XYZ file of C-alpha atoms in Angstrom:
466
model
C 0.000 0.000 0.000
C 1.141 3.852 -1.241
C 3.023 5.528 2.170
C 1.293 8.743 3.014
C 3.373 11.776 4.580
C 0.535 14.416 4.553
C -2.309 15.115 7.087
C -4.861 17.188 5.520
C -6.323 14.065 3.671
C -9.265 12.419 4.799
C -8.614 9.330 7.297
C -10.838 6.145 6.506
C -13.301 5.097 8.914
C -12.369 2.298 10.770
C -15.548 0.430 9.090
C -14.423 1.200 5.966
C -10.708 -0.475 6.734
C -12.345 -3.550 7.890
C -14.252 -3.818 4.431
C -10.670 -3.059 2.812
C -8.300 -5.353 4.297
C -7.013 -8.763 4.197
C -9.512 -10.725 5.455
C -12.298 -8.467 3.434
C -12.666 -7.283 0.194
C -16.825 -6.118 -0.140
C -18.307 -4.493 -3.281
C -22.057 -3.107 -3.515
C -23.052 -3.430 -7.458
C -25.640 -1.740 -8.657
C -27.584 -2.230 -11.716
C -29.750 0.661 -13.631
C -32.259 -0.561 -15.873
C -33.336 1.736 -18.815
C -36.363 1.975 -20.688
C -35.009 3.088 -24.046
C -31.416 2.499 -25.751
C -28.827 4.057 -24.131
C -26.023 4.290 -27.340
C -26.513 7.725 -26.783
C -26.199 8.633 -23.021
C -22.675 11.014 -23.109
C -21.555 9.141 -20.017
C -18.240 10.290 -20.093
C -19.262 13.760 -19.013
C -22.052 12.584 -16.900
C -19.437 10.761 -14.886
C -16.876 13.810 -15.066
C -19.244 16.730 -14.153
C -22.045 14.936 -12.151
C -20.685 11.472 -10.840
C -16.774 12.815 -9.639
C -18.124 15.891 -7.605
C -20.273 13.977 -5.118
C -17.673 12.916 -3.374
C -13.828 13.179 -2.653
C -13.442 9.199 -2.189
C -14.304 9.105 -6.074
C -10.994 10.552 -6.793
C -9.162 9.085 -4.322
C -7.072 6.181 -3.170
C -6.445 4.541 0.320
C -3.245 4.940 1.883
C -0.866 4.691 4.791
C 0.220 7.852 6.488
C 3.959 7.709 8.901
C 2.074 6.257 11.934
C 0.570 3.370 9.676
C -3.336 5.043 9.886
C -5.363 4.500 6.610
C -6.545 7.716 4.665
C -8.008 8.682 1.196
C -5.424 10.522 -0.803
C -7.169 12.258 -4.048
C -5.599 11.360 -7.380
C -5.945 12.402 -10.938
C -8.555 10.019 -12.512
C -8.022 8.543 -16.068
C -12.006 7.323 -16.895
C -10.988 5.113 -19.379
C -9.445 2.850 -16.414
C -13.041 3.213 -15.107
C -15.777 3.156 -17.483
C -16.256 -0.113 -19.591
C -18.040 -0.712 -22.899
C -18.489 -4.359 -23.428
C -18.925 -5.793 -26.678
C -21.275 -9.072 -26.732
C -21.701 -10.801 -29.761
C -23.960 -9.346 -32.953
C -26.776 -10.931 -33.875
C -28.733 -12.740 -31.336
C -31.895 -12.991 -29.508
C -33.344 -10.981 -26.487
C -32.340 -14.523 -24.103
C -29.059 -14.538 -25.323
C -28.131 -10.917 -24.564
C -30.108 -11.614 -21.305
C -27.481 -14.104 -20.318
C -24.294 -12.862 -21.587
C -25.659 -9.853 -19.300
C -25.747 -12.029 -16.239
C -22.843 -14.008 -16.803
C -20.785 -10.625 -17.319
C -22.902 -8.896 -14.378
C -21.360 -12.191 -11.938
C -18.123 -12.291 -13.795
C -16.824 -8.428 -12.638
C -18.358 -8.588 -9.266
C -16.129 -11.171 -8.733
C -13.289 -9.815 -9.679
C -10.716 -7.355 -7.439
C -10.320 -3.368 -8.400
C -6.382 -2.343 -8.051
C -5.749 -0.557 -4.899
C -3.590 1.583 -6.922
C -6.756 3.342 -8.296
C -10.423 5.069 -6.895
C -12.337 1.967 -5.573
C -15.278 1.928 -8.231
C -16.037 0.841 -11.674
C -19.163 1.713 -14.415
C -20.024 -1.173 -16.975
C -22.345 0.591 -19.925
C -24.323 -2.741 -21.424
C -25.906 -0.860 -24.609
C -27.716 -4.251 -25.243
C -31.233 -5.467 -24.780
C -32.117 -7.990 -22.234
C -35.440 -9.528 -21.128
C -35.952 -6.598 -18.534
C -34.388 -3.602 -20.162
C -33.259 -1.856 -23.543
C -29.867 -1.203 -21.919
C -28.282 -1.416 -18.229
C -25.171 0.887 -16.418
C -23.651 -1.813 -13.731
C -22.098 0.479 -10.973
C -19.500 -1.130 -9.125
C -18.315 0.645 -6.047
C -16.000 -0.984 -2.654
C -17.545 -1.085 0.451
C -14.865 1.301 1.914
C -16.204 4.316 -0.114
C -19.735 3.945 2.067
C -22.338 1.546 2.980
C -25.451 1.577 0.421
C -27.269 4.333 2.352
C -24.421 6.565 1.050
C -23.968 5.103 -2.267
C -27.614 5.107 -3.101
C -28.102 8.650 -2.154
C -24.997 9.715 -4.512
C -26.657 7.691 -7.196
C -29.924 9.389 -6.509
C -28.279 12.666 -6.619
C -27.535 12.005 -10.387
C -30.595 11.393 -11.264
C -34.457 13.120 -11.561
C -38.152 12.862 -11.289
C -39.075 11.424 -14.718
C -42.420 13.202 -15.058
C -41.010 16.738 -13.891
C -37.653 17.252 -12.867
C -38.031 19.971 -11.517
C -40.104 18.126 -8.108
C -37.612 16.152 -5.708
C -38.039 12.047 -5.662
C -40.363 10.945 -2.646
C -39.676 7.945 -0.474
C -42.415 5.319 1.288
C -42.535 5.816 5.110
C -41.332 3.384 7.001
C -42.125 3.636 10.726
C -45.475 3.385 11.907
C -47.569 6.254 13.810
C -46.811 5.935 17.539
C -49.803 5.316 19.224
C -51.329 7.830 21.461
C -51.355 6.550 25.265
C -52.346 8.057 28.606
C -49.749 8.762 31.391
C -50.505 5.659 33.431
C -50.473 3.306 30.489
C -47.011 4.978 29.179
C -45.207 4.112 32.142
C -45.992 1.052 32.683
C -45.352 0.358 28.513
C -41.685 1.979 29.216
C -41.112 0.070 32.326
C -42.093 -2.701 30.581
C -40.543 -2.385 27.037
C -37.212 -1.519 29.548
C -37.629 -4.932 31.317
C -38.124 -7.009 28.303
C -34.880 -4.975 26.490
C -32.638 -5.738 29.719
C -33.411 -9.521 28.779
C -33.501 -9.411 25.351
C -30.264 -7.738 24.758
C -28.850 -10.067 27.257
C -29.684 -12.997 25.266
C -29.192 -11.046 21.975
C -26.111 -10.103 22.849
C -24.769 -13.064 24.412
C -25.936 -15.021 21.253
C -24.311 -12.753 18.648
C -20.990 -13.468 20.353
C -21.174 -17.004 20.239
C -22.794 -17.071 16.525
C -19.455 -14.659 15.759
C -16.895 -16.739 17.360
C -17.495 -20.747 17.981
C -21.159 -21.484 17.132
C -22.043 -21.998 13.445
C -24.893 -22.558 11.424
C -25.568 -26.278 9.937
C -24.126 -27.410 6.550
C -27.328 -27.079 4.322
C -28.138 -26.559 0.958
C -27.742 -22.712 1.072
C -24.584 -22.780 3.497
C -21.644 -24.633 1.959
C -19.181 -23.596 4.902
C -15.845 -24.286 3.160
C -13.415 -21.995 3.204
C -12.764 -19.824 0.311
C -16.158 -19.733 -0.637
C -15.912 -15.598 -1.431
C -13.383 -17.008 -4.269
C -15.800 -19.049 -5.959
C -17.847 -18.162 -9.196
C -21.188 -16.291 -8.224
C -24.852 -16.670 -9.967
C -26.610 -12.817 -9.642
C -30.750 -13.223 -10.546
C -33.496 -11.180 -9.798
C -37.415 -11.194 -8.886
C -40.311 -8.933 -8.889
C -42.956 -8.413 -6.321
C -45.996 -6.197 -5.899
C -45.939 -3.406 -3.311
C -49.327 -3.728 -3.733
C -49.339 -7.548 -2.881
C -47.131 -7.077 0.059
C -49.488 -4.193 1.495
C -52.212 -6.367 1.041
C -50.898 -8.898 3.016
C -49.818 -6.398 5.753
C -53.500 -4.966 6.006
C -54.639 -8.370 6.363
C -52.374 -9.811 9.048
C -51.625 -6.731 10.567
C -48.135 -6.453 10.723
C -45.346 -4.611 8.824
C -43.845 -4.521 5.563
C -41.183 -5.730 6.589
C -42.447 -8.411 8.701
C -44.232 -9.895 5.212
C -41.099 -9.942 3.470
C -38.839 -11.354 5.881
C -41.313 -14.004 5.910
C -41.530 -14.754 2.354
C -38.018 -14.903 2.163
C -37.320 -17.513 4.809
C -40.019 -19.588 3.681
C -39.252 -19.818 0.762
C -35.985 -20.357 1.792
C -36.966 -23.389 4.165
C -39.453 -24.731 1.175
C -35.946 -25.066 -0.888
C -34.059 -26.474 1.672
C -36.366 -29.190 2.156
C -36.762 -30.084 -1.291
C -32.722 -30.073 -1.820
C -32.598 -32.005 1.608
C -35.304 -33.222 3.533
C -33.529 -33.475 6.899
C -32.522 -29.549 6.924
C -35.769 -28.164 7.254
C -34.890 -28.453 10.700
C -31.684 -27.344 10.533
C -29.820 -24.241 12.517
C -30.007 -21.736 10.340
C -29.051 -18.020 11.017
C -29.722 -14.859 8.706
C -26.912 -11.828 9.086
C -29.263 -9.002 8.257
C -27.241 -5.722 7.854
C -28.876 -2.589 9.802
C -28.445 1.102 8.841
C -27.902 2.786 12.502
C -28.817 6.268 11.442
C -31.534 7.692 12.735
C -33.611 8.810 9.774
C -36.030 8.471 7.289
C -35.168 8.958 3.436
C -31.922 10.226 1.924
C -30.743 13.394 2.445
C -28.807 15.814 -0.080
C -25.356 15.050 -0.706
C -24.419 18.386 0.933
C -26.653 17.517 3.916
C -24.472 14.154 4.057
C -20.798 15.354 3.961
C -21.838 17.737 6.803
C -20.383 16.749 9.933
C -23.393 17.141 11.746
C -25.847 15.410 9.238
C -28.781 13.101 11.171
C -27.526 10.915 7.824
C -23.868 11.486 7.406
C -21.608 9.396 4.368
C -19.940 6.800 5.663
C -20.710 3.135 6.673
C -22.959 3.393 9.299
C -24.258 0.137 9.576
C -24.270 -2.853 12.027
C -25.989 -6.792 11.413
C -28.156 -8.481 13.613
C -28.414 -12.541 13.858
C -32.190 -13.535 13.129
C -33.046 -17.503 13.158
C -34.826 -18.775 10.395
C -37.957 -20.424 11.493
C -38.044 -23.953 11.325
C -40.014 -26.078 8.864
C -43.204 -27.783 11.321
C -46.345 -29.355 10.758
C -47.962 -26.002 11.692
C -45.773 -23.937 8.984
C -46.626 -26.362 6.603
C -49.955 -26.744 6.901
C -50.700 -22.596 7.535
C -48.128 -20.389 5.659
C -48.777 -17.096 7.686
C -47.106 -18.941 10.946
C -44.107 -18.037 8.835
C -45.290 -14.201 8.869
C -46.091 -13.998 12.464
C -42.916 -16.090 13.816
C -40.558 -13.159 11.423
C -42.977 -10.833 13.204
C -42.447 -11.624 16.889
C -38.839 -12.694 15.882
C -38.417 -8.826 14.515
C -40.736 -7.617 17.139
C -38.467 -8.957 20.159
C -34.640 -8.021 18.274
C -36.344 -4.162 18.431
C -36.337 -4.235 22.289
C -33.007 -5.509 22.304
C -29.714 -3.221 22.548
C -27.618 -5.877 20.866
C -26.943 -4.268 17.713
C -25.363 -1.069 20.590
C -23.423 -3.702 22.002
C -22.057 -5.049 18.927
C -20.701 -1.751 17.748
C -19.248 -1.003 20.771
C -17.629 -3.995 21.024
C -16.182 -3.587 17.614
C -15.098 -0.358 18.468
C -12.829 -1.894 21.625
C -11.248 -4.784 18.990
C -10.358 -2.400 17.080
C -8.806 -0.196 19.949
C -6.773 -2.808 21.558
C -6.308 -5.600 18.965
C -6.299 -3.245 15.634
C -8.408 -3.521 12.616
C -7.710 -6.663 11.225
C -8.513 -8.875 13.766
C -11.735 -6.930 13.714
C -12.123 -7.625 9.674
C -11.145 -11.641 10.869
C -14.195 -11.355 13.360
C -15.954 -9.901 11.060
C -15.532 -12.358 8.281
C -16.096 -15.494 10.869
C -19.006 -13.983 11.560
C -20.418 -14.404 8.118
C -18.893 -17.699 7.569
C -20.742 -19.126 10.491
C -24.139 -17.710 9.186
C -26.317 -18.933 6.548
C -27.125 -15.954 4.668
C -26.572 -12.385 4.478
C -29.521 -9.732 3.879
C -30.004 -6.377 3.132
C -32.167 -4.107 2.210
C -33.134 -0.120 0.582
C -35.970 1.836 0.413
C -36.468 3.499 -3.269
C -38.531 6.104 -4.841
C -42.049 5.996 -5.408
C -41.706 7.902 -8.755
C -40.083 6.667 -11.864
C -36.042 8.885 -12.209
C -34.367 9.446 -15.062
C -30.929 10.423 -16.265
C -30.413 12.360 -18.882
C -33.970 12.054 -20.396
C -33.119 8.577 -19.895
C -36.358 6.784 -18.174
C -35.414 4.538 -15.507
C -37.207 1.067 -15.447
C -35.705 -0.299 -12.768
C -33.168 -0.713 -10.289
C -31.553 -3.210 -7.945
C -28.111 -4.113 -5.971
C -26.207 -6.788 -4.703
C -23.086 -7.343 -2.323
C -20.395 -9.106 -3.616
C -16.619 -10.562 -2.067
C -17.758 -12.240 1.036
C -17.742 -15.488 2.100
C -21.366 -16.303 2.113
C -23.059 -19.262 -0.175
C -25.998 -16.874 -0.226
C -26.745 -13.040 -0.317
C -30.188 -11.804 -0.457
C -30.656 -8.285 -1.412
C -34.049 -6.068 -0.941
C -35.158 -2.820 -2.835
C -38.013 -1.079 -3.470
C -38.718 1.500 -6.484
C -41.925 2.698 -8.397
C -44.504 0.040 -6.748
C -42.223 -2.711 -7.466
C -40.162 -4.518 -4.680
C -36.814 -6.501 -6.091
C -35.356 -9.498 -4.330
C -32.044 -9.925 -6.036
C -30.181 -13.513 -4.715
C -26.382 -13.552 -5.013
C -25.686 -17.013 -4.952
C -22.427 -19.817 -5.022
C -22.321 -20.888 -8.277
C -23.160 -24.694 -9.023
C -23.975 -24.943 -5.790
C -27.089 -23.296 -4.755
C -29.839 -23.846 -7.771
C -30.556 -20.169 -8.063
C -33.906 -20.957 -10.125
C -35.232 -23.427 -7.974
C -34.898 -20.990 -4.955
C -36.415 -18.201 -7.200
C -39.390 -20.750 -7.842
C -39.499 -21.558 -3.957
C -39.448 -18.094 -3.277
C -41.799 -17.156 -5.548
C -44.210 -20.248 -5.134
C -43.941 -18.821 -1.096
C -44.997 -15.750 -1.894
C -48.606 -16.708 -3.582
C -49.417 -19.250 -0.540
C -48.802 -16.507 1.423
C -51.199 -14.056 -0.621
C -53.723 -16.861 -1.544
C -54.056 -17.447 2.874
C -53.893 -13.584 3.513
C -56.754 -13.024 1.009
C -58.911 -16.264 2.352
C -57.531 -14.696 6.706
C -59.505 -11.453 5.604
């Protein structure tokens, strides 16, 4: 790594370093979706005068300074070390450009960006697939900031498709607080307080272990061997109805969130089963990744590189261990146990302090012990789980860049050591499950179909509950 002598460059957050080092090497890729060709988007300058300015890190490398601390030094960019054009073959079909796209989208999230250059790549596909007249792939390290951040920049280069003149709106997330009297509010703290005391106990005490010397069984979506994060990947995507989803929330009562968490793992389980019987039973833990700031929507990018900002750049995140549910007669026989076991699951992790804890104990490993035996703890911590989820909230109106309509949008994480990412994102009405998966394997269509098969039990028994 480049030795760094001056001080006025920015020094790299110790989250960052952990996502950067040798145990670690994470990428978020992001995929934009166009409605019409894009042969004539002038992405060079897009990238120059819009893309570059959001952010120092875009023009800058890590480095060492004297005392050995990690900072972004800002370097001249040459774009054509950035920006790729790939040429597929001429000639074929709307399938076949469909998969040379995927096999090209797994191929370069696989592979490493030189350290001796800014952290980020931009793929322009000006081919058709099944889902779009022509894609940009954005491929950005972990180190430059957590999706929050990188979604925000991305949102910054784009506008409202219908008037762009009106700023991009976001769902709402949290629910209306409901009103109570005096009497019945202190005895709800005092007894949301008790239940957190326990909860983060156990929480706690549990994400230690599950970090350290308790893993998750060998099943068909955890392989477990080391150097999985080395292995070819499979990238696929899904559609869902917002509508749907809400549907299913009104009916059962319980959040968004709740109904897609459950989808997820049961379809999950409903794969596992059919790949092997005995591990519908099996110990399995999700990672889910948590942004810790305290706010709803993005804000601008000035808003974020404010030192002050409610949402500030960076990687501001934390995970949280959540148990599948287990396969049972009562699961099987009444999908929307799966719904209401994610929703007291999710329910009880929210009076816990765990995720606090976590940090904070990160924080102390990295004080005493240094940042790569925090990026080793780190990395066990995925290896002993089963899967690794994540999830962001887009806008309710269609963007556009550069008169360019947007169609759609999704993301994945990329360079750990997990058999199986799951992704989450929302955008115009449409929610996207995109499933990162080891390549031969996990059958990435049979869990789509198990997913998606999930998914309509759960509507049809919503629809029939109402």
């Amino acid at each position: 790594m480049e030795h760094l002598n001056e001080e006025q460059d920015e020094p790299v957050s110790p989250m960052g370093q952990y996502f950067n080092s040798s145990a670690l090497c994470i990428y978020i890729v992001g995929v934009l979706e166009f409605e019409v060709p894009i042969h004539d988007l002038q992405t060079f300058t897009l990238i120059k005068d819009v893309f570059l300015p959001i952010n120092p890190r875009f023009s800058s490398i890590m480095v060492q300074d004297k005392d050995g601390e990690k900072r972004w030094k800002q370097v001249e960019v040459n774009l054509k070390h950035h920006v790729q054009f790939p040429k597929f073959p001429k000639g074929k079909t709307v399938e076949s450009y469909d998969k040379f796209f995927h096999d090209y989208l797994s191929n370069i999230a696989m592979e490493q960006l030189p350290q001796s250059r800014p952290l980020w790549e931009i793929h322009v596909i000006n081919y058709p697939s099944k889902d779009a007249c022509g894609s940009i792939i954005f491929k950005l390290h972990h180190a430059l900031g957590d999706g929050y951040s990188l979604v925000g920049a991305l949102l910054s280069c784009l506008q409202r498709a219908d008037d762009p003149s009106l700023p991009l709106s976001f769902p709402t997330l949290r629910p209306p607080k409901p009103q109570l009297s005096s009497t019945k509010s202190f005895w709800r703290r005092f007894s949301w307080m008790f239940s957190s005391a326990i909860n983060t106990a156990s929480d706690f005490g549990w994400s230690v272990l599950k970090s350290s010397i308790m893993s998750d069984d060998k099943t068909p979506i955890r392989s477990g061997d080391e150097g999985t994060e080395f292995r070819p990947i499979s990238i696929s995507t899904m559609d869902f109805s917002i509508d749907h989803i809400k549907n299913i929330k009104s009916s059962l009562r319980v959040t968004i969130n709740d109904v897609i968490t459950g989808m997820v793992f049961y379809g999950t389980r409903l794969y596992m089963q059919d790949m092997d019987l005995k591990s519908k039973t099996a110990d399995s833990t999700a990672l889910v990744l948590l942004n810790t700031r305290n706010i709803e929507g993005y804000q601008t990018i000035n808003d974020m590189l404010n030192s002050k900002a409610k949402g500030p750049w960076g990687n501001k995140i934390s995970f949280l261990h959540v148990p599948i549910p287990k396969l049972n007669q009562n699961t099987m026989s009444n999908p929307l146990h799966f719904i209401w076991d994610s929703h007291n699951i999710i329910k009880r992790k929210k009076q816990s302090l765990a995720v606090a804890l976590t940090g904070t104990l990160l924080d102390m490993e990295n004080k005493f012990r240094g940042q790569e035996v925090v990026a080793k703890h780190l990395r066990g911590t995925v290896m002993n789980s089963s899967a690794v989820i994540s999830s962001l909230v887009g806008p309710t109106q269609q963007m556009s860049l550069a008169n360019h309509p947007v169609k759609g949008l999704y993301f994945t994480l990329a360079g750990g050591p997990e058999s199986l990412a799951i992704s989450v994102m929302s955008y115009v009405g449409v929610l996207r499950i995109t499933l990162k998966t080891e390549k031969d394997f996990i059958d990435e269509e049979k869990l789509k179909a198990c997913i998606q098969s999930a998914f309509q039990m759960i509507l049809k028994a919503a629809t029939e509950n109402s």
